[in-house]
mmCIF file of C-alpha atoms in Angstrom:
data_model
loop_
_atom_site.group_PDB
_atom_site.id
_atom_site.type_symbol
_atom_site.label_atom_id
_atom_site.label_comp_id
_atom_site.label_asym_id
_atom_site.label_seq_id
_atom_site.Cartn_x
_atom_site.Cartn_y
_atom_site.Cartn_z
ATOM 1 C CA MET Q 53 8.618 -15.945 59.549
ATOM 2 C CA LEU Q 54 11.066 -16.345 56.235
ATOM 3 C CA ARG Q 55 10.010 -12.155 55.042
ATOM 4 C CA LYS Q 56 10.115 -11.024 58.698
ATOM 5 C CA ARG Q 57 13.570 -12.409 58.552
ATOM 6 C CA HIS Q 58 14.273 -10.805 54.998
ATOM 7 C CA THR Q 59 12.483 -7.865 56.119
ATOM 8 C CA VAL Q 60 14.964 -7.093 58.934
ATOM 9 C CA PHE Q 61 18.084 -8.523 57.346
ATOM 10 C CA CYS Q 62 17.549 -5.960 54.621
ATOM 11 C CA THR Q 63 17.044 -2.848 57.166
ATOM 12 C CA ALA Q 64 20.060 -3.972 58.508
ATOM 13 C CA VAL Q 65 22.004 -3.707 55.184
ATOM 14 C CA VAL Q 66 20.354 -0.437 54.756
ATOM 15 C CA PHE Q 67 21.264 1.021 57.891
ATOM 16 C CA LEU Q 68 24.859 -0.659 57.652
ATOM 17 C CA CYS Q 69 25.181 1.341 53.510
ATOM 18 C CA CYS Q 70 23.968 4.545 55.227
ATOM 19 C CA CYS Q 71 26.534 4.164 58.361
ATOM 20 C CA CYS Q 72 29.621 3.233 55.951
ATOM 21 C CA CYS Q 73 28.849 5.610 53.293
ATOM 22 C CA SER Q 74 25.970 8.014 54.495
ATOM 23 C CA SER Q 75 24.906 8.446 50.960
ATOM 24 C CA TYR Q 76 21.678 8.590 49.876
ATOM 25 C CA ALA Q 77 22.057 7.637 46.482
ATOM 26 C CA VAL Q 78 24.186 4.472 47.524
ATOM 27 C CA VAL Q 79 21.227 3.619 49.984
ATOM 28 C CA LEU Q 80 18.727 3.706 47.127
ATOM 29 C CA CYS Q 81 20.677 1.691 45.978
ATOM 30 C CA CYS Q 82 21.165 -0.778 48.813
ATOM 31 C CA ALA Q 83 17.424 -0.531 48.671
ATOM 32 C CA MET Q 84 16.862 -1.309 45.326
ATOM 33 C CA LEU Q 85 19.071 -4.586 45.721
ATOM 34 C CA CYS Q 86 16.655 -5.286 48.557
ATOM 35 C CA CYS Q 87 13.971 -5.143 46.289
ATOM 36 C CA ILE Q 88 15.058 -7.596 43.750
ATOM 37 C CA ALA Q 89 16.356 -10.089 46.138
ATOM 38 C CA ALA Q 90 12.730 -10.209 47.936
ATOM 39 C CA VAL Q 91 11.540 -10.879 44.172
ATOM 40 C CA VAL Q 92 13.471 -13.356 43.830
#
């Protein structure tokens, strides 16, 4: 359950990044931060 909620949160973060910045590099950065957060 927690994992799914985390995935939804990550998707929302990446989506917001995409909307706000519309920069692929920034979206990639957000996704990487997400992966790190998932491990920790």
